[in-house]
């Protein structure tokens, strides 16, 4: 037995608490040299009728004959591999077609047996499963990466027709990982990395905990053998130190359930080496700082009892705030349901407790495979529905086009273990990956919503589309018919669906189509300010081309259609309302001499300099000003609004003036600060300090020490004891402002410091 499996087996026996619940452990089945089919037959006889077992024997006979001359690297007959794969699936108690396909999964690829022969002997269903698992051995690719990507692409297309394809593939990979010791170290590392990146996350996404954890353990032990060995030894040592504590906690829980008259099954487990390693990496902690090495699982009869047990557990041990998760009310995307809580144990160490019903436990262990394992029950149907919905999303990605590498990239993006739950305006719950933005949310609602998004409202506050979402946010997307995806969105989205749709839009907008779209958008923008393309003509368009870095009218229109230049910006250049002012803006823009990937403020020091233009990608010469009502500074979430005669006026996302523009969505612009933005920006800070001689001088000195220049001061005496002082100061960004505020709060005489907006 490989070392990783040995550790897992020891972990399930760390304390003598009766574990009467049905817990799924996949154990390697030793091959029978006399009768290779014997281990499989024993497993099948547990749940299959005898006639089905005989039909499986027919598939075994064909596989044995097809692989008769083949041997594995270890020297054993090749037939042992498909039998082992079938045994893994038989432990999950999958149906006869899946078991037959598992036995035959390599005969198309390695033995030259055609799909039609399999369909004739075992039916079209088995033939489709085998074909879906088979690699593209007959096609030659230039690189290993291209071949890998195309194989995954084909597998998921087959999986869309029958999800059992991926179950066979996961079992195939699991047995290969169990027997990988004879391979060269470099190949072991490559396969292990692929397993951690693709196969283990797929198993998690489908909810198959038993396969996922073993894949992770085996891959980690092959990829980083020294780290795995060191951590495994440390866990063994900690197991001895904490044995008494773990036993006591389990006994206390079981005894309290008996006192309350609640029948339940209490089991304990030690966390896997890889999960502990991942936590150390994520939080930057040494092993000595990881205390929650053990977890308890309580399995009860129904959902109501789950919540009763939760209350009992919280009365027995003190819960740690912020560590409770209700996956029963809000299941995970793979159908997983359970209550999770972390308690402070009697010896001062945190202990995780999971509470679930028997049905929930079966789904937690077998995931989508529980649909075939247990034919009734809402939870199993939900798990399969969730899996099919995920596969359908992959199909949509496939339909967007792109090469195999793009599909593999999208697949990796979609395999997120951590999720955030947010609400639509109507109260529907959507789950998105952690780190997802409002753009990702828009595309998860509907592709059309994402394509026409201009801004968002999170918890009733207007925010930029690039804003990340948190658990419990209520999100509403603001759309406009004239809006379309921007190339810059690719830098911030994290979901595969959003990335695929943005790329698809940008690819399908060919130059001729982009030119036509740009002409339409520009004409619409001109009409909104009382003009039109027909009234202006080609000469006027040629006149402004240089301002936007293009050399012809067609290039200008194509750039508008591609979303690189904002149509209202060009319209205002073609029909300026204030000619002198507009020319002054253009001269200043040329003096600044650089276009940026997003909003790039210049140095705004004096009042007249605050009227100078700023630049946005594709809008060279466009006047862009910072709103005086909210005084945005680099680092603030911002929104842009196109105003006649002023160009783009930039406000903070929470500015009160934004509410007045909710009906003018066609004038909203999605902008963001350039990371390389440099300059000094005005911001108002109000300081409330104890009245007394020299208070203004002391505050001013701290401002100077914090490298903040003072532009203006207003003093407002309050009640004789305190004085309010409003400073207009210049800062570089939000970090600089935070430094200024901390400096002022350190003064003993200062009672309050706050930023003033509006």
XYZ file of C-alpha atoms in Angstrom:
758
model
C 0.000 0.000 0.000
C 1.471 3.447 -0.897
C 2.521 5.629 2.039
C -0.272 8.133 1.470
C -2.915 5.373 1.676
C -1.342 3.970 4.824
C -1.544 7.382 6.480
C -5.173 7.774 5.458
C -6.005 4.350 6.880
C -4.318 5.205 10.197
C -6.107 8.548 10.312
C -9.536 6.884 10.361
C -8.619 4.944 13.529
C -7.193 7.676 15.740
C -9.646 7.192 18.609
C -12.040 4.412 19.593
C -15.370 6.132 19.003
C -17.917 3.730 17.495
C -18.401 4.704 13.868
C -21.628 3.031 12.854
C -22.487 5.459 10.068
C -21.917 4.511 6.483
C -18.565 6.080 5.620
C -17.137 5.481 2.183
C -13.458 4.530 2.105
C -11.984 3.425 -1.219
C -9.371 0.781 -0.512
C -6.913 -0.609 -3.054
C -8.028 -4.089 -4.111
C -5.190 -6.579 -4.425
C -5.232 -8.425 -7.781
C -5.928 -12.146 -7.842
C -3.326 -13.774 -10.067
C -5.395 -16.946 -10.420
C -8.653 -15.169 -11.318
C -8.161 -11.432 -12.029
C -11.929 -10.877 -12.087
C -12.487 -12.344 -8.587
C -12.141 -9.074 -6.570
C -14.559 -7.305 -8.902
C -17.048 -10.169 -8.803
C -17.116 -10.066 -4.974
C -17.901 -6.347 -4.987
C -20.600 -6.650 -7.653
C -22.400 -9.495 -5.900
C -23.110 -7.150 -2.999
C -25.540 -5.010 -4.995
C -26.047 -6.479 -8.494
C -28.320 -9.334 -9.566
C -26.496 -12.444 -10.779
C -27.478 -11.928 -14.441
C -25.799 -8.496 -14.444
C -22.666 -9.958 -12.890
C -22.517 -12.469 -15.748
C -22.850 -9.647 -18.313
C -19.929 -7.868 -16.649
C -17.963 -11.112 -16.991
C -18.489 -10.905 -20.758
C -16.914 -7.444 -20.839
C -14.022 -8.752 -18.738
C -13.443 -11.584 -21.204
C -13.204 -9.177 -24.145
C -10.847 -6.867 -22.225
C -8.676 -9.783 -21.095
C -8.292 -11.056 -24.668
C -7.630 -7.549 -26.048
C -4.898 -6.826 -23.480
C -3.463 -10.373 -23.369
C -0.081 -9.407 -24.831
C 0.261 -6.176 -22.883
C 1.969 -5.569 -19.553
C 2.239 -2.547 -17.311
C 5.545 -0.909 -16.344
C 5.504 -2.892 -13.106
C 5.525 -6.126 -15.117
C 2.025 -7.294 -14.129
C -0.554 -8.194 -16.794
C -2.318 -5.103 -18.134
C -5.783 -6.520 -17.406
C -5.197 -5.801 -13.704
C -5.536 -2.069 -14.425
C -9.049 -2.034 -15.963
C -10.198 -4.489 -13.284
C -8.873 -2.159 -10.562
C -10.662 0.801 -12.192
C -13.892 -1.197 -12.291
C -13.411 -2.142 -8.605
C -13.156 1.538 -7.610
C -16.450 2.228 -9.359
C -17.993 -0.944 -7.910
C -17.162 0.378 -4.418
C -19.287 3.382 -5.399
C -21.895 0.790 -6.522
C -22.309 2.228 -9.995
C -24.504 0.643 -12.641
C -23.622 -2.223 -14.990
C -22.930 -0.013 -18.040
C -20.352 2.001 -16.107
C -18.626 -1.151 -14.832
C -18.512 -2.653 -18.333
C -17.145 0.616 -19.783
C -14.501 0.712 -17.047
C -13.279 -2.758 -18.010
C -13.172 -1.736 -21.681
C -11.970 1.866 -21.292
C -8.584 1.263 -22.974
C -9.521 -1.156 -25.752
C -10.248 1.544 -28.355
C -7.078 3.462 -27.617
C -4.606 0.610 -27.056
C -6.046 -2.444 -28.822
C -7.562 -1.126 -32.044
C -11.082 -2.342 -31.263
C -13.549 -0.007 -32.956
C -16.488 1.681 -31.289
C -18.984 -0.105 -33.551
C -17.877 -3.548 -32.279
C -18.433 -2.442 -28.669
C -21.877 -1.091 -29.563
C -22.774 -4.407 -31.221
C -21.634 -6.493 -28.243
C -22.607 -4.329 -25.262
C -24.905 -1.605 -26.582
C -24.529 2.011 -27.702
C -24.471 3.278 -24.112
C -21.303 1.377 -23.197
C -19.667 2.258 -26.536
C -20.291 5.980 -25.970
C -18.808 5.797 -22.478
C -15.656 4.041 -23.704
C -15.263 6.472 -26.603
C -15.647 9.443 -24.281
C -12.831 8.208 -22.032
C -10.479 7.268 -24.884
C -7.736 9.712 -25.755
C -7.133 11.041 -29.251
C -4.360 8.571 -29.948
C -4.771 8.683 -33.706
C -4.294 12.477 -33.912
C -0.836 14.011 -33.773
C -0.278 17.291 -31.914
C 2.706 19.596 -31.988
C 3.066 19.836 -28.205
C 2.151 17.771 -25.148
C 0.149 20.726 -23.806
C -1.964 20.890 -26.969
C -2.677 17.155 -26.805
C -3.597 17.378 -23.113
C -5.941 20.309 -23.720
C -7.683 18.578 -26.637
C -8.114 15.380 -24.614
C -9.812 17.274 -21.820
C -11.974 19.073 -24.316
C -13.176 15.814 -25.836
C -13.729 14.239 -22.443
C -15.985 17.071 -21.308
C -17.936 17.062 -24.521
C -18.598 13.344 -23.971
C -19.336 14.079 -20.324
C -22.067 16.504 -21.395
C -23.880 13.540 -22.934
C -23.200 11.204 -20.002
C -21.544 12.380 -16.796
C -20.357 8.815 -16.045
C -17.511 9.446 -18.506
C -15.700 11.580 -15.970
C -16.365 9.065 -13.171
C -14.510 6.423 -15.185
C -11.716 8.885 -15.927
C -11.363 9.760 -12.237
C -11.185 6.076 -11.266
C -8.619 5.519 -14.042
C -6.471 8.377 -12.729
C -6.808 7.161 -9.124
C -5.469 3.695 -9.926
C -2.653 5.173 -12.010
C -1.696 7.362 -9.059
C -1.732 4.342 -6.728
C 0.696 2.460 -8.970
C 2.945 5.312 -10.113
C 5.983 4.297 -8.056
C 7.705 2.572 -11.009
C 7.737 5.727 -13.163
C 10.597 8.190 -13.509
C 10.528 11.039 -10.951
C 9.992 13.723 -13.605
C 6.962 11.933 -15.036
C 5.545 11.359 -11.548
C 5.814 15.083 -10.809
C 4.161 16.041 -14.100
C 1.248 13.660 -13.601
C 0.879 14.704 -9.956
C 0.740 18.381 -10.893
C -1.945 17.643 -13.492
C -3.865 15.662 -10.862
C -3.803 18.538 -8.361
C -4.683 21.128 -11.016
C -7.434 19.265 -12.874
C -8.559 15.863 -11.597
C -8.820 16.509 -7.852
C -10.758 19.778 -8.399
C -13.098 17.955 -10.810
C -13.741 15.309 -8.157
C -14.460 18.070 -5.658
C -16.746 19.876 -8.088
C -18.707 16.646 -8.538
C -18.756 16.115 -4.768
C -16.845 12.805 -4.774
C -14.947 13.331 -1.522
C -13.573 9.798 -1.299
C -11.746 10.063 -4.647
C -10.713 13.713 -4.245
C -8.932 13.263 -0.914
C -6.959 10.216 -2.061
C -5.968 11.921 -5.314
C -4.704 14.931 -3.354
C -2.776 12.813 -0.868
C -1.111 10.686 -3.541
C -0.295 13.646 -5.783
C 1.163 15.621 -2.879
C 3.294 12.657 -1.753
C 4.753 12.267 -5.276
C 5.120 15.974 -6.016
C 6.743 16.964 -2.696
C 7.857 13.692 -1.045
C 10.055 15.368 1.579
C 7.347 17.806 2.622
C 4.770 15.018 2.769
C 7.047 12.840 4.904
C 7.907 15.674 7.326
C 4.256 16.661 7.776
C 3.131 13.047 8.148
C 5.688 12.478 10.907
C 4.641 15.721 12.636
C 0.981 14.644 12.521
C 1.852 11.250 14.013
C 3.680 12.980 16.871
C 0.785 15.378 17.466
C -1.629 12.432 17.386
C 0.048 10.944 20.454
C 0.004 14.248 22.351
C -3.668 14.921 21.675
C -5.078 11.401 21.848
C -6.585 11.957 25.281
C -8.187 15.270 24.281
C -9.721 13.855 21.118
C -11.141 10.844 22.913
C -12.631 13.032 25.637
C -14.353 15.360 23.150
C -15.872 12.456 21.214
C -17.112 10.795 24.393
C -18.627 14.059 25.684
C -20.521 14.610 22.410
C -21.816 11.030 22.305
C -22.874 11.154 25.968
C -24.723 14.468 25.558
C -26.653 13.112 22.550
C -27.689 10.077 24.643
C -28.846 12.351 27.464
C -30.977 14.365 25.029
C -32.461 11.202 23.550
C -31.150 11.896 20.046
C -30.012 8.850 18.069
C -26.897 9.773 16.143
C -23.596 8.419 14.951
C -20.468 10.212 16.151
C -17.207 9.642 14.327
C -13.856 11.348 14.409
C -11.184 11.774 11.811
C -7.763 13.276 11.426
C -7.398 15.862 8.694
C -5.429 14.811 5.642
C -1.807 15.804 5.181
C -2.519 17.799 2.028
C -5.377 19.788 3.594
C -3.104 20.743 6.504
C -0.315 21.697 4.083
C -2.710 23.823 2.035
C -3.874 25.629 5.177
C -0.262 26.311 6.190
C 0.412 27.730 2.718
C -2.773 29.810 2.616
C -2.301 31.386 6.041
C 1.498 31.422 6.118
C 1.616 29.400 9.351
C 4.075 26.780 10.628
C 2.760 23.350 11.600
C 3.020 24.219 15.297
C 0.393 26.956 14.761
C -2.147 24.558 13.192
C -4.313 23.316 16.052
C -7.473 22.015 14.374
C -5.985 18.738 13.187
C -9.077 16.753 14.086
C -12.720 16.958 13.083
C -15.890 15.243 14.278
C -18.869 14.194 12.220
C -22.358 13.682 13.631
C -24.902 11.891 11.440
C -28.567 12.129 12.461
C -31.965 11.260 11.035
C -33.346 14.495 9.546
C -32.727 18.212 9.003
C -34.594 19.415 12.112
C -32.409 17.232 14.307
C -29.290 18.721 12.667
C -30.152 22.164 14.025
C -31.095 20.733 17.437
C -27.723 19.006 17.645
C -26.013 22.247 16.673
C -27.570 23.964 19.690
C -26.530 21.091 21.952
C -22.939 21.208 20.691
C -22.767 24.988 21.205
C -23.986 24.559 24.773
C -21.346 21.895 25.369
C -18.369 23.815 23.933
C -17.972 27.490 23.149
C -18.241 28.224 19.414
C -15.567 30.382 17.805
C -17.202 33.494 16.255
C -17.259 33.669 12.470
C -16.510 29.970 11.985
C -20.081 28.686 11.497
C -21.292 27.761 7.996
C -24.773 26.586 7.074
C -24.438 24.501 3.917
C -27.881 22.982 4.502
C -29.741 26.227 3.866
C -27.269 27.209 1.130
C -25.733 24.053 -0.415
C -22.402 24.132 -2.229
C -22.429 24.063 -6.004
C -21.679 20.304 -5.996
C -24.773 19.553 -3.889
C -22.847 19.191 -0.600
C -24.937 19.901 2.500
C -23.884 19.991 6.133
C -23.601 22.265 9.163
C -20.013 23.253 9.988
C -19.010 24.810 13.276
C -15.646 25.269 15.000
C -15.556 24.954 18.785
C -12.990 25.725 21.448
C -12.253 22.326 22.950
C -11.656 21.565 26.624
C -7.888 21.712 26.157
C -7.900 25.072 24.382
C -7.591 23.749 20.823
C -10.206 24.435 18.120
C -12.210 21.443 16.939
C -14.363 21.302 13.807
C -17.740 19.550 13.959
C -19.866 18.625 10.933
C -23.552 17.766 11.377
C -25.567 16.153 8.572
C -28.238 13.594 7.761
C -27.553 10.137 6.332
C -28.642 11.231 2.852
C -26.391 14.292 3.044
C -23.510 12.088 4.130
C -23.910 9.762 1.144
C -23.892 12.726 -1.218
C -20.875 14.212 0.604
C -18.877 11.017 0.075
C -20.077 9.847 -3.350
C -21.273 13.156 -4.848
C -22.823 12.794 -8.267
C -22.229 9.039 -8.083
C -24.890 8.883 -5.352
C -27.477 9.319 -8.115
C -26.741 5.793 -9.302
C -25.916 4.459 -5.842
C -29.223 5.458 -4.245
C -32.055 5.916 -6.696
C -34.378 7.951 -4.455
C -34.101 11.138 -2.447
C -34.009 14.835 -3.164
C -30.380 15.306 -2.097
C -28.987 12.875 -4.675
C -31.071 14.373 -7.460
C -29.830 17.808 -6.434
C -26.204 16.666 -6.584
C -26.665 15.334 -10.105
C -28.560 18.478 -11.174
C -25.728 20.666 -9.869
C -23.154 18.565 -11.724
C -25.141 18.687 -14.959
C -25.530 22.464 -14.620
C -21.744 22.758 -14.326
C -21.227 20.561 -17.385
C -23.750 22.704 -19.261
C -21.665 25.783 -18.449
C -18.641 23.990 -19.892
C -20.651 23.304 -23.036
C -21.423 27.003 -23.309
C -17.693 27.730 -23.062
C -17.081 25.202 -25.833
C -19.705 26.901 -27.997
C -17.906 30.225 -27.621
C -15.112 28.893 -29.813
C -11.424 29.298 -29.179
C -8.724 26.665 -29.289
C -8.159 23.778 -26.899
C -5.716 25.735 -24.778
C -8.356 28.390 -24.125
C -10.845 25.696 -23.166
C -8.375 24.168 -20.698
C -7.682 27.623 -19.238
C -11.422 28.194 -18.841
C -11.805 24.794 -17.190
C -9.088 25.588 -14.647
C -10.707 28.948 -13.915
C -14.038 27.238 -13.280
C -12.637 24.718 -10.784
C -12.803 26.954 -7.704
C -13.111 25.286 -4.293
C -14.085 28.496 -2.459
C -17.373 30.200 -3.185
C -19.180 33.417 -2.317
C -22.963 33.508 -2.057
C -24.699 36.666 -3.257
C -28.297 37.708 -3.844
C -30.062 39.052 -6.911
C -32.515 41.979 -6.471
C -35.333 39.405 -6.343
C -33.670 37.455 -3.536
C -32.359 34.524 -5.585
C -29.047 33.095 -4.331
C -26.161 32.780 -6.779
C -22.766 31.301 -5.992
C -19.657 32.776 -7.589
C -15.954 32.030 -7.006
C -14.147 33.946 -4.282
C -12.580 37.020 -5.869
C -15.369 37.349 -8.441
C -16.395 40.844 -9.523
C -19.688 42.439 -10.481
C -18.800 41.624 -14.111
C -18.642 37.914 -13.235
C -22.004 38.223 -11.486
C -23.534 39.924 -14.521
C -22.499 37.068 -16.796
C -23.684 34.467 -14.280
C -27.157 36.056 -14.466
C -27.245 36.099 -18.279
C -24.830 36.700 -21.116
C -26.879 39.678 -22.347
C -26.719 41.281 -18.906
C -22.939 40.961 -18.882
C -22.572 42.288 -22.421
C -24.640 45.414 -21.646
C -23.350 46.133 -18.110
C -22.129 49.655 -17.306
C -22.123 49.704 -13.479
C -23.471 47.852 -10.459
C -25.296 48.457 -7.204
C -24.054 46.417 -4.253
C -26.214 46.717 -1.158
C -27.939 49.743 -2.739
C -24.634 51.591 -3.336
C -23.370 52.311 -6.852
C -19.969 50.720 -7.449
C -17.651 50.094 -10.438
C -18.035 46.822 -12.305
C -14.574 45.780 -11.123
C -15.715 45.650 -7.477
C -15.179 42.264 -5.785
C -18.160 40.558 -4.175
C -18.483 39.382 -0.574
C -20.771 36.841 1.054
C -24.306 38.135 1.475
C -24.016 41.043 -0.982
C -27.172 42.068 -2.792
C -26.096 42.840 -6.361
C -27.945 44.678 -9.113
C -26.405 45.254 -12.536
C -26.989 48.577 -14.325
C -27.243 48.025 -18.089
C -27.438 50.190 -21.184
C -28.370 49.148 -24.715
C -25.340 50.956 -26.124
C -22.860 49.218 -23.805
C -20.691 46.263 -24.765
C -17.769 44.285 -23.261
C -14.470 46.100 -22.828
C -11.040 44.509 -23.441
C -9.916 45.651 -19.967
C -12.503 43.377 -18.349
C -10.310 40.375 -19.149
C -7.839 41.650 -16.549
C -10.333 41.448 -13.659
C -12.831 38.637 -14.310
C -12.236 35.261 -12.651
C -15.059 33.066 -13.969
C -14.637 31.033 -17.113
C -18.055 32.057 -18.428
C -17.303 35.780 -18.205
C -13.863 35.399 -19.790
C -15.188 33.206 -22.608
C -18.049 35.575 -23.448
C -15.825 38.656 -23.420
C -13.286 36.931 -25.661
C -16.031 35.666 -27.950
C -17.435 39.168 -28.346
C -14.037 40.694 -29.068
C -13.223 37.928 -31.576
C -16.520 38.065 -33.440
C -16.334 41.800 -33.880
C -14.254 41.678 -37.051
C -12.964 44.900 -38.531
C -15.815 45.417 -40.996
C -18.421 44.618 -38.371
C -16.623 46.769 -35.828
C -16.579 49.650 -38.294
C -20.328 49.333 -38.894
C -21.019 49.107 -35.171
C -18.712 52.065 -34.502
C -20.523 54.161 -37.122
C -23.870 53.346 -35.517
C -22.624 54.100 -31.979
C -20.985 57.364 -33.040
C -24.084 58.507 -34.920
C -26.218 57.752 -31.862
C -23.816 59.686 -29.633
C -23.833 62.654 -32.044
C -27.625 62.716 -32.133
C -27.703 62.825 -28.328
C -25.887 66.203 -28.501
C -27.875 67.573 -31.431
C -25.809 66.521 -34.452
C -25.264 63.489 -36.730
C -22.656 61.886 -38.962
C -24.521 63.032 -42.059
C -24.334 66.633 -40.841
C -20.574 66.419 -40.235
C -19.062 64.288 -42.989
C -15.729 62.489 -43.416
C -13.578 65.643 -43.186
C -14.618 66.275 -39.596
C -13.867 62.682 -38.591
C -10.436 62.906 -40.215
C -9.778 66.070 -38.221
C -10.005 64.287 -34.855
C -8.247 61.035 -35.815
C -4.890 62.210 -34.529
C -6.356 62.909 -31.106
C -7.163 59.215 -30.722
C -4.001 57.736 -32.204
C -5.563 56.458 -35.447
C -4.771 57.435 -39.027
C -8.127 57.202 -40.788
C -11.856 57.546 -40.325
C -12.314 53.763 -40.780
C -9.752 53.040 -38.063
C -11.518 55.500 -35.762
C -14.905 53.856 -36.313
C -13.435 50.353 -35.889
C -11.828 51.369 -32.580
C -15.187 52.681 -31.375
C -16.850 49.411 -32.381
C -14.184 47.361 -30.573
C -14.775 49.309 -27.368
C -11.355 50.949 -27.388
C -12.729 54.485 -27.767
C -15.901 55.840 -26.160
C -18.336 57.151 -28.821
C -19.560 60.133 -26.768
C -15.952 61.228 -26.335
C -15.463 61.364 -30.114
C -18.833 63.089 -30.525
C -17.823 65.854 -28.148
C -14.575 66.318 -30.044
C -16.442 66.549 -33.326
C -19.002 69.021 -31.948
C -17.325 70.908 -29.096
C -19.655 73.196 -27.185
C -16.856 75.458 -26.025
C -14.218 75.665 -28.731
C -11.609 77.620 -26.790
C -11.899 75.476 -23.724
C -11.782 72.298 -25.759
C -8.624 73.436 -27.544
C -7.059 74.238 -24.186
C -7.893 70.729 -23.007
C -6.332 69.225 -26.137
C -3.147 71.242 -25.707
C -2.834 70.186 -22.095
C -3.421 66.540 -23.019
C -0.640 66.663 -25.583
C 1.590 68.264 -22.974
C 0.906 65.359 -20.627
C 2.079 63.192 -23.515
C 0.955 59.722 -22.478
C -2.101 57.509 -22.797
C -2.741 55.059 -20.011
C -4.540 51.770 -19.659
C -7.221 53.434 -17.548
C -7.814 56.661 -15.651
C -4.435 58.395 -15.133
C -4.607 61.630 -13.109
C -2.126 64.412 -13.682
C -0.712 66.611 -10.970
C -3.534 68.748 -9.608
C -2.004 71.316 -7.279
C -3.807 74.608 -7.737
C -7.445 75.306 -8.423
C -6.834 76.116 -12.080
C -4.794 72.904 -12.498
C -7.732 70.843 -11.287
C -9.481 71.695 -14.550
C -6.754 70.045 -16.584
C -7.737 66.968 -18.563
C -6.920 63.425 -17.578
C -6.563 60.530 -19.987
C -8.487 57.281 -20.537
C -7.441 54.496 -22.882
C -8.316 55.419 -26.442
C -9.374 58.969 -25.565
C -6.262 61.055 -26.069
C -7.241 64.719 -25.823
C -10.421 63.980 -23.872
C -11.013 66.298 -20.911
C -11.325 64.201 -17.772
C -11.794 65.952 -14.442
C -12.076 64.877 -10.829
C -15.395 65.878 -9.291
C -15.106 68.513 -6.581
C -18.155 67.175 -4.747
C -16.403 63.979 -3.618
C -12.720 64.628 -4.540
C -11.662 61.096 -5.650
C -8.050 60.050 -5.111
C -6.109 57.033 -6.445
C -7.337 53.890 -4.735
C -10.945 55.055 -4.438
C -13.547 52.982 -6.316
C -14.699 55.360 -9.064
C -17.308 55.824 -11.772
C -17.169 58.104 -14.806
C -20.022 60.172 -16.229
C -19.846 61.920 -19.599
C -21.016 65.515 -19.275
C -21.515 67.912 -22.186
C -18.737 70.486 -22.228
C -16.762 68.793 -19.439
C -15.821 65.433 -20.929
C -15.708 62.653 -18.349
C -16.274 63.687 -14.747
C -14.987 61.108 -12.285
C -16.750 60.543 -8.946
C -16.259 58.144 -6.066
C -18.694 55.239 -6.174
C -20.598 56.527 -3.120
C -20.943 60.148 -4.266
C -24.475 61.455 -3.673
C -24.586 62.983 -7.162
C -24.480 59.552 -8.821
C -28.055 58.892 -7.749
C -29.217 61.746 -9.971
C -27.855 60.005 -13.090
C -29.501 56.607 -12.748
C -31.680 57.289 -15.817
C -28.729 58.363 -17.990
C -26.969 55.001 -18.189
C -25.797 55.612 -21.734
C -23.435 58.273 -20.336
C -21.827 56.079 -17.680
C -18.220 55.023 -18.274
C -16.418 52.174 -16.534
C -13.076 53.681 -15.427
C -10.380 52.737 -12.953
C -7.113 54.153 -11.701
C -3.898 53.239 -13.382
C -1.575 51.444 -10.922
C 1.227 53.786 -11.991
C -0.798 56.950 -11.318
C 1.375 59.753 -9.939
C 0.436 63.190 -8.652
C -1.003 65.045 -5.699
C -4.749 65.202 -5.281
C -6.947 67.446 -3.165
C -8.973 65.876 -0.385
C -10.868 67.388 2.534
C -10.226 66.189 6.087
C -12.142 67.391 9.138
C -10.369 67.355 12.500
C -12.151 67.865 15.824
C -9.664 68.855 18.534
C -9.693 70.350 22.009
C -9.730 74.135 21.906
C -6.530 75.786 23.088
C -3.568 77.844 22.106
C -1.459 76.365 19.313
C -3.915 73.616 18.320
C -3.876 74.675 14.661
C -0.082 74.799 14.611
C 0.244 71.325 16.119
C -2.185 69.788 13.624
C -0.490 71.602 10.732
C 2.900 70.309 11.878
C 1.638 66.716 11.846
C 0.250 67.241 8.368
C 3.607 68.547 7.205
C 5.429 65.619 8.820
C 3.091 63.271 6.929
C 4.124 64.978 3.645
C 0.670 66.476 3.054
C 0.586 70.008 1.632
C -2.198 72.287 2.997
C -4.226 74.166 0.369
C -7.004 75.631 2.487
C -8.191 75.758 6.110
C -11.633 76.423 7.610
C -12.033 76.765 11.380
C -15.421 76.238 13.051
C -15.533 76.834 16.854
C -18.066 74.463 18.393
C -18.985 74.570 22.097
C -15.918 76.280 23.475
C -14.304 72.985 24.418
C -13.717 71.686 20.923
C -12.860 73.217 17.579
C -13.649 71.805 14.154
C -10.955 72.351 11.516
C -11.494 71.358 7.876
C -8.287 71.075 5.870
C -8.035 70.786 2.103
C -4.786 68.890 1.707
C -2.942 67.182 -1.123
C -2.195 63.450 -0.966
C -0.794 60.895 -3.386
C -3.387 58.122 -2.857
C -5.539 56.366 -0.257
C -2.514 54.844 1.457
C -1.007 58.302 1.878
C -4.340 59.605 3.228
C -4.484 56.729 5.729
C -0.997 57.657 6.919
C -2.105 61.277 7.385
C -5.196 60.227 9.357
C -3.156 57.925 11.636
C -0.717 60.727 12.287
C -3.497 63.146 13.280
C -5.213 60.590 15.521
C -1.981 60.125 17.439
C -2.322 63.684 18.812
C -3.714 63.564 22.399
C -5.855 66.659 21.795
C -7.552 65.267 18.661
C -10.844 63.464 19.310
C -12.013 62.723 15.752
C -10.611 62.713 12.194
C -12.731 61.996 9.137
C -12.637 62.466 5.398
C -15.219 64.935 4.077
C -17.111 64.224 0.846
C -19.607 66.668 -0.629
